[in-house]
């Protein structure tokens, strides 16, 4: 199934002053792409000067022009991407736990209550890891860009996890290092893993129910396709947080013949539908904004 057939829904229409998405088939995937859903992204920010910067589909697409395919160079590539998104060298830290390194940016909020936004940067030996998981890293970096200059109620922790493919090593190490009190202060974790092969979904066996409900609510408001279903035999960094009793969700974009691409030599930049990555970024951004604006107990 080609890109146009997989994601035939990116058509935009102005209705009563709002930009909405409409399903229209038999049109090229990129037909009519414009900035979409500004009202969703701005929700909860009443100050006109305190609204997120919204990345464009073309900006997301540009991040796949030169994907680093060597594991040993991925962390440096992630650091460079965050610097491109506006982070200073002093903003970025590398937290080492034994043999694993997580790249972390902490954005203080009005309170110490914390939202973790994450994606893993490592890949399996085969392929380039463009979908799994450069797509998640791109979405993560652009969520950071959108929120980095905003005043938020909650502290935001952007984390690029290492060694996910070796058994969630980076995320497990992070939650293991948390005290009981620190874990109680984490409101939710939003994980992004493998966008770009279909509409955005939540992995039901790796996600908390209330966060899946939030994702469903936002995608309905955004007028884009959404589903949640288990990924048989799979796991993701959200699971490490759920095991620590922290609400978490994994957003992904796997559909169709994804098993023939992930963890194979076929995981290449040419396989990525960047509109799918863009929509994953927009959904993750909307979720972080909504989580920021309500009490943490709502997600537990």
CSV table of C-alpha atoms in Angstrom, one decimal:
chain,number,residue,atom,x,y,z
A,1,UNK,CA,0.0,0.0,0.0
A,2,UNK,CA,1.5,3.3,-1.0
A,3,UNK,CA,1.6,6.6,0.9
A,4,UNK,CA,-1.4,8.1,-0.8
A,5,UNK,CA,-3.5,5.0,0.1
A,6,UNK,CA,-2.3,4.8,3.7
A,7,UNK,CA,-3.1,8.4,4.7
A,8,UNK,CA,-5.8,9.7,2.5
A,9,UNK,CA,-7.1,12.3,5.0
A,10,UNK,CA,-4.9,15.4,4.9
A,11,UNK,CA,-7.3,17.8,3.3
A,12,UNK,CA,-8.1,21.1,5.0
A,13,UNK,CA,-11.2,23.1,5.0
A,14,UNK,CA,-12.2,26.4,6.8
A,15,UNK,CA,-15.5,26.1,8.6
A,16,UNK,CA,-16.9,28.8,10.9
A,17,UNK,CA,-13.5,30.3,11.4
A,18,UNK,CA,-11.8,27.0,12.3
A,19,UNK,CA,-9.3,24.9,10.3
A,20,UNK,CA,-10.5,21.3,10.2
A,21,UNK,CA,-9.5,18.1,8.4
A,22,UNK,CA,-11.7,16.4,6.0
A,23,UNK,CA,-11.4,12.9,4.5
A,24,UNK,CA,-10.9,13.0,0.8
A,25,UNK,CA,-9.6,10.0,-1.2
A,26,UNK,CA,-7.8,9.7,-4.5
A,27,UNK,CA,-5.7,12.8,-3.8
A,28,UNK,CA,-1.9,13.0,-3.3
A,29,UNK,CA,-0.9,12.8,0.3
A,30,UNK,CA,0.6,16.3,0.4
A,31,UNK,CA,-2.3,17.9,-1.6
A,32,UNK,CA,-3.5,21.0,0.2
A,33,UNK,CA,-1.2,20.8,3.2
A,34,UNK,CA,-1.4,24.0,5.3
A,35,UNK,CA,-0.9,24.8,8.9
A,36,UNK,CA,-3.6,23.0,10.8
A,37,UNK,CA,-5.4,23.2,14.1
A,38,UNK,CA,-4.0,26.3,15.6
A,39,UNK,CA,-6.8,26.5,18.1
A,40,UNK,CA,-5.9,23.1,19.6
A,41,UNK,CA,-2.3,24.0,20.0
A,42,UNK,CA,-3.1,27.3,21.7
A,43,UNK,CA,-5.7,25.9,24.1
A,44,UNK,CA,-5.0,26.7,27.8
A,45,UNK,CA,-2.7,29.6,27.0
A,46,UNK,CA,-4.8,32.8,27.5
A,47,UNK,CA,-1.8,35.2,27.1
A,48,UNK,CA,-1.3,36.0,23.5
A,49,UNK,CA,2.5,36.0,24.1
A,50,UNK,CA,2.4,32.6,25.7
A,51,UNK,CA,1.3,30.4,22.9
A,52,UNK,CA,3.3,27.5,21.3
A,53,UNK,CA,5.3,27.8,18.1
A,54,UNK,CA,3.8,25.3,15.7
A,55,UNK,CA,6.2,23.5,13.3
A,56,UNK,CA,5.0,22.9,9.8
A,57,UNK,CA,4.8,19.7,7.8
A,58,UNK,CA,7.7,20.8,5.6
A,59,UNK,CA,9.9,21.4,8.7
A,60,UNK,CA,9.1,17.9,9.9
A,61,UNK,CA,9.9,16.5,6.5
A,62,UNK,CA,13.2,18.3,6.4
A,63,UNK,CA,14.4,16.3,9.5
A,64,UNK,CA,14.5,13.1,7.4
A,65,UNK,CA,16.8,14.4,4.7
A,66,UNK,CA,19.9,13.2,6.6
A,67,UNK,CA,19.1,10.5,9.1
A,68,UNK,CA,22.1,9.2,11.0
A,69,UNK,CA,22.1,5.4,10.7
A,70,UNK,CA,25.0,4.5,13.0
A,71,UNK,CA,24.0,3.8,16.6
A,72,UNK,CA,27.3,5.3,17.9
A,73,UNK,CA,26.5,8.6,16.3
A,74,UNK,CA,22.8,8.8,17.2
A,75,UNK,CA,23.1,10.6,20.5
A,76,UNK,CA,25.2,13.4,19.0
A,77,UNK,CA,22.6,13.7,16.2
A,78,UNK,CA,19.9,14.1,18.8
A,79,UNK,CA,21.9,16.8,20.6
A,80,UNK,CA,22.4,18.6,17.3
A,81,UNK,CA,18.7,18.4,16.6
A,82,UNK,CA,17.7,19.9,20.0
A,83,UNK,CA,20.2,22.7,19.4
A,84,UNK,CA,18.6,23.3,16.1
A,85,UNK,CA,15.3,23.6,17.9
A,86,UNK,CA,16.7,26.3,20.1
A,87,UNK,CA,18.3,24.5,23.1
A,88,UNK,CA,21.6,25.8,24.3
A,89,UNK,CA,24.5,23.6,25.2
A,90,UNK,CA,23.9,24.3,28.9
A,91,UNK,CA,20.2,23.2,28.5
A,92,UNK,CA,21.2,19.7,27.5
A,93,UNK,CA,22.5,17.1,30.0
A,94,UNK,CA,23.5,13.5,29.5
A,95,UNK,CA,22.5,11.3,32.5
A,96,UNK,CA,24.5,8.1,32.7
A,97,UNK,CA,23.2,5.0,34.5
A,98,UNK,CA,25.8,2.3,34.2
A,99,UNK,CA,26.2,1.6,30.5
A,100,UNK,CA,23.2,3.6,29.3
A,101,UNK,CA,23.0,7.3,28.6
A,102,UNK,CA,19.8,9.4,28.4
A,103,UNK,CA,19.8,12.8,26.9
A,104,UNK,CA,17.7,15.2,29.0
A,105,UNK,CA,16.4,18.8,28.9
A,106,UNK,CA,14.6,20.1,31.9
A,107,UNK,CA,12.2,23.0,31.4
A,108,UNK,CA,11.1,24.4,34.8
A,109,UNK,CA,7.5,25.2,35.4
A,110,UNK,CA,5.6,27.1,38.0
A,111,UNK,CA,5.4,24.0,40.1
A,112,UNK,CA,7.7,20.9,40.5
A,113,UNK,CA,4.9,18.6,39.2
A,114,UNK,CA,6.5,17.0,36.1
A,115,UNK,CA,5.5,15.8,32.7
A,116,UNK,CA,8.0,13.5,31.0
A,117,UNK,CA,8.0,13.6,27.2
A,118,UNK,CA,10.2,10.9,25.7
A,119,UNK,CA,11.4,8.9,22.7
A,120,UNK,CA,14.3,6.5,22.3
A,121,UNK,CA,17.2,7.3,20.1
A,122,UNK,CA,18.9,4.0,19.6
A,123,UNK,CA,18.2,1.5,16.8
A,124,UNK,CA,18.6,-2.2,16.1
A,125,UNK,CA,21.7,-3.2,14.0
A,126,UNK,CA,19.6,-3.7,10.8
A,127,UNK,CA,18.3,-0.7,8.8
A,128,UNK,CA,18.6,3.0,9.4
A,129,UNK,CA,16.1,3.3,12.2
A,130,UNK,CA,14.3,6.1,10.4
A,131,UNK,CA,10.9,5.0,11.6
A,132,UNK,CA,12.1,3.2,14.8
A,133,UNK,CA,12.8,5.7,16.2
A,134,UNK,CA,14.2,8.8,14.4
A,135,UNK,CA,10.5,9.6,13.8
A,136,UNK,CA,9.9,9.7,17.5
A,137,UNK,CA,13.0,11.8,18.2
A,138,UNK,CA,11.9,14.3,15.5
A,139,UNK,CA,8.5,14.6,17.1
A,140,UNK,CA,10.0,15.0,20.6
A,141,UNK,CA,12.4,17.7,19.4
A,142,UNK,CA,9.6,19.7,17.7
A,143,UNK,CA,7.4,19.4,20.8
A,144,UNK,CA,10.3,20.9,22.7
A,145,UNK,CA,10.6,23.7,20.2
A,146,UNK,CA,6.9,24.4,20.5
A,147,UNK,CA,6.9,24.7,24.3
A,148,UNK,CA,10.4,25.8,25.2
A,149,UNK,CA,9.7,29.5,25.6
A,150,UNK,CA,6.2,29.1,27.2
A,151,UNK,CA,5.2,29.6,30.8
A,152,UNK,CA,3.9,26.3,32.0
A,153,UNK,CA,2.3,25.2,35.3
A,154,UNK,CA,4.3,21.9,35.3
A,155,UNK,CA,7.9,21.2,34.8
A,156,UNK,CA,8.6,19.5,31.5
A,157,UNK,CA,11.3,16.8,31.2
A,158,UNK,CA,12.3,16.0,27.6
A,159,UNK,CA,14.2,12.7,27.5
A,160,UNK,CA,15.8,10.8,24.6
A,161,UNK,CA,16.3,7.3,26.0
A,162,UNK,CA,19.2,5.1,25.3
A,163,UNK,CA,19.2,1.3,24.8
A,164,UNK,CA,15.4,0.9,24.4
A,165,UNK,CA,16.0,-1.8,21.9
A,166,UNK,CA,18.0,-3.8,24.5
A,167,UNK,CA,15.1,-4.0,26.9
A,168,UNK,CA,14.0,-0.5,27.8
A,169,UNK,CA,17.3,0.0,29.6
A,170,UNK,CA,17.4,3.8,29.6
A,171,UNK,CA,13.8,4.3,30.8
A,172,UNK,CA,14.0,1.5,33.4
A,173,UNK,CA,17.2,3.1,34.8
A,174,UNK,CA,15.5,6.5,35.0
A,175,UNK,CA,12.5,5.3,36.9
A,176,UNK,CA,14.6,3.1,39.2
A,177,UNK,CA,16.6,6.1,40.2
A,178,UNK,CA,13.4,8.0,41.3
A,179,UNK,CA,12.4,8.0,44.9
A,180,UNK,CA,8.8,7.3,45.9
A,181,UNK,CA,8.2,11.0,46.4
A,182,UNK,CA,9.8,11.9,43.0
A,183,UNK,CA,7.7,9.3,41.2
A,184,UNK,CA,4.5,10.7,42.9
A,185,UNK,CA,5.4,14.1,41.4
A,186,UNK,CA,5.4,12.9,37.8
A,187,UNK,CA,1.9,13.5,36.5
A,188,UNK,CA,2.3,11.6,33.2
A,189,UNK,CA,4.7,10.3,30.6
A,190,UNK,CA,4.1,10.8,26.9
A,191,UNK,CA,6.2,8.4,24.8
A,192,UNK,CA,6.7,8.7,21.0
A,193,UNK,CA,7.8,5.6,19.1
A,194,UNK,CA,7.7,4.8,15.4
A,195,UNK,CA,5.5,7.3,13.5
A,196,UNK,CA,5.1,7.4,9.8
A,197,UNK,CA,3.4,4.3,8.5
A,198,UNK,CA,-0.2,5.2,9.3
A,199,UNK,CA,-2.5,7.3,11.4
A,200,UNK,CA,-1.4,8.0,15.0
A,201,UNK,CA,-2.5,5.4,17.5
A,202,UNK,CA,-2.0,4.6,21.2
A,203,UNK,CA,-0.5,1.2,22.0
A,204,UNK,CA,-3.2,-0.2,24.3
A,205,UNK,CA,-0.9,-2.7,26.1
A,206,UNK,CA,1.7,0.0,26.8
A,207,UNK,CA,-0.6,2.9,27.8
A,208,UNK,CA,-2.8,4.0,30.7
A,209,UNK,CA,-6.5,4.1,30.1
A,210,UNK,CA,-7.1,7.8,31.0
A,211,UNK,CA,-4.3,8.9,28.7
A,212,UNK,CA,-5.7,6.8,25.9
A,213,UNK,CA,-9.0,8.5,26.5
A,214,UNK,CA,-7.3,11.9,26.3
A,215,UNK,CA,-5.7,10.9,23.0
A,216,UNK,CA,-9.1,9.8,21.6
A,217,UNK,CA,-10.7,13.1,22.7
A,218,UNK,CA,-8.1,15.2,21.1
A,219,UNK,CA,-8.0,13.4,17.8
A,220,UNK,CA,-11.8,13.7,17.6
A,221,UNK,CA,-11.4,17.4,18.2
A,222,UNK,CA,-8.7,17.5,15.5
A,223,UNK,CA,-10.8,15.5,13.1
A,224,UNK,CA,-8.0,13.0,12.3
A,225,UNK,CA,-8.1,9.2,12.4
A,226,UNK,CA,-7.1,7.5,15.6
A,227,UNK,CA,-7.2,4.0,17.1
A,228,UNK,CA,-5.8,2.1,20.1
A,229,UNK,CA,-4.9,-1.5,19.9
A,230,UNK,CA,-2.2,-3.7,21.5
A,231,UNK,CA,1.0,-4.4,19.6
A,232,UNK,CA,1.5,-8.1,20.1
A,233,UNK,CA,4.9,-9.0,21.5
A,234,UNK,CA,5.9,-5.4,21.7
A,235,UNK,CA,7.0,-3.1,24.5
A,236,UNK,CA,8.0,0.6,24.8
A,237,UNK,CA,9.5,3.1,27.3
A,238,UNK,CA,6.0,3.9,28.6
A,239,UNK,CA,5.9,0.5,30.2
A,240,UNK,CA,8.8,1.4,32.5
A,241,UNK,CA,6.8,4.3,33.9
A,242,UNK,CA,3.5,2.3,34.2
A,243,UNK,CA,5.5,-0.3,36.2
A,244,UNK,CA,6.4,2.6,38.6
A,245,UNK,CA,2.6,3.5,38.9
A,246,UNK,CA,3.1,6.6,36.7
A,247,UNK,CA,0.4,7.2,34.0
A,248,UNK,CA,2.0,6.8,30.6
A,249,UNK,CA,1.1,6.4,26.9
A,250,UNK,CA,2.9,5.3,23.8
A,251,UNK,CA,1.9,7.1,20.6
A,252,UNK,CA,2.9,5.4,17.4
A,253,UNK,CA,2.0,5.3,13.7
A,254,UNK,CA,2.4,1.7,12.7
A,255,UNK,CA,-0.1,0.2,10.2
A,256,UNK,CA,-0.2,-2.0,7.2
A,257,UNK,CA,3.1,-3.9,6.6
A,258,UNK,CA,5.0,-2.4,9.5
A,259,UNK,CA,6.4,-5.8,10.6
A,260,UNK,CA,8.2,-6.0,7.3
A,261,UNK,CA,9.9,-2.7,8.0
A,262,UNK,CA,10.7,-2.4,11.8
A,263,UNK,CA,13.8,-4.1,12.9
A,264,UNK,CA,14.8,-4.9,9.3
A,265,UNK,CA,17.0,-3.5,6.6
A,266,UNK,CA,13.8,-1.9,5.2
A,267,UNK,CA,13.6,0.7,8.0
A,268,UNK,CA,14.9,3.6,5.8
A,269,UNK,CA,14.0,7.3,5.4
A,270,UNK,CA,12.1,6.5,2.2
A,271,UNK,CA,9.6,4.4,4.2
A,272,UNK,CA,8.6,7.4,6.3
A,273,UNK,CA,5.3,9.2,5.6
A,274,UNK,CA,6.3,12.5,7.2
A,275,UNK,CA,2.7,13.7,7.4
A,276,UNK,CA,2.2,10.8,9.8
A,277,UNK,CA,5.1,12.1,11.9
A,278,UNK,CA,3.7,15.6,11.8
A,279,UNK,CA,0.3,14.4,13.1
A,280,UNK,CA,2.0,12.4,15.8
A,281,UNK,CA,3.9,15.6,16.9
A,282,UNK,CA,0.7,17.6,16.9
A,283,UNK,CA,-1.2,15.0,19.0
A,284,UNK,CA,1.7,14.7,21.5
A,285,UNK,CA,1.9,18.5,21.7
A,286,UNK,CA,-1.9,18.7,22.4
A,287,UNK,CA,-1.7,16.0,25.1
A,288,UNK,CA,1.2,17.8,26.9
A,289,UNK,CA,-0.8,21.1,26.9
A,290,UNK,CA,-3.9,19.4,28.2
A,291,UNK,CA,-1.9,17.5,31.0
A,292,UNK,CA,-0.3,20.8,31.9
A,293,UNK,CA,-3.6,22.5,32.5
A,294,UNK,CA,-5.3,20.1,35.0
A,295,UNK,CA,-4.4,18.5,38.3
A,296,UNK,CA,-2.1,15.5,38.1
A,297,UNK,CA,-4.6,13.3,39.9
A,298,UNK,CA,-6.9,13.4,36.9
A,299,UNK,CA,-4.6,10.9,35.1
A,300,UNK,CA,-4.2,8.4,37.9
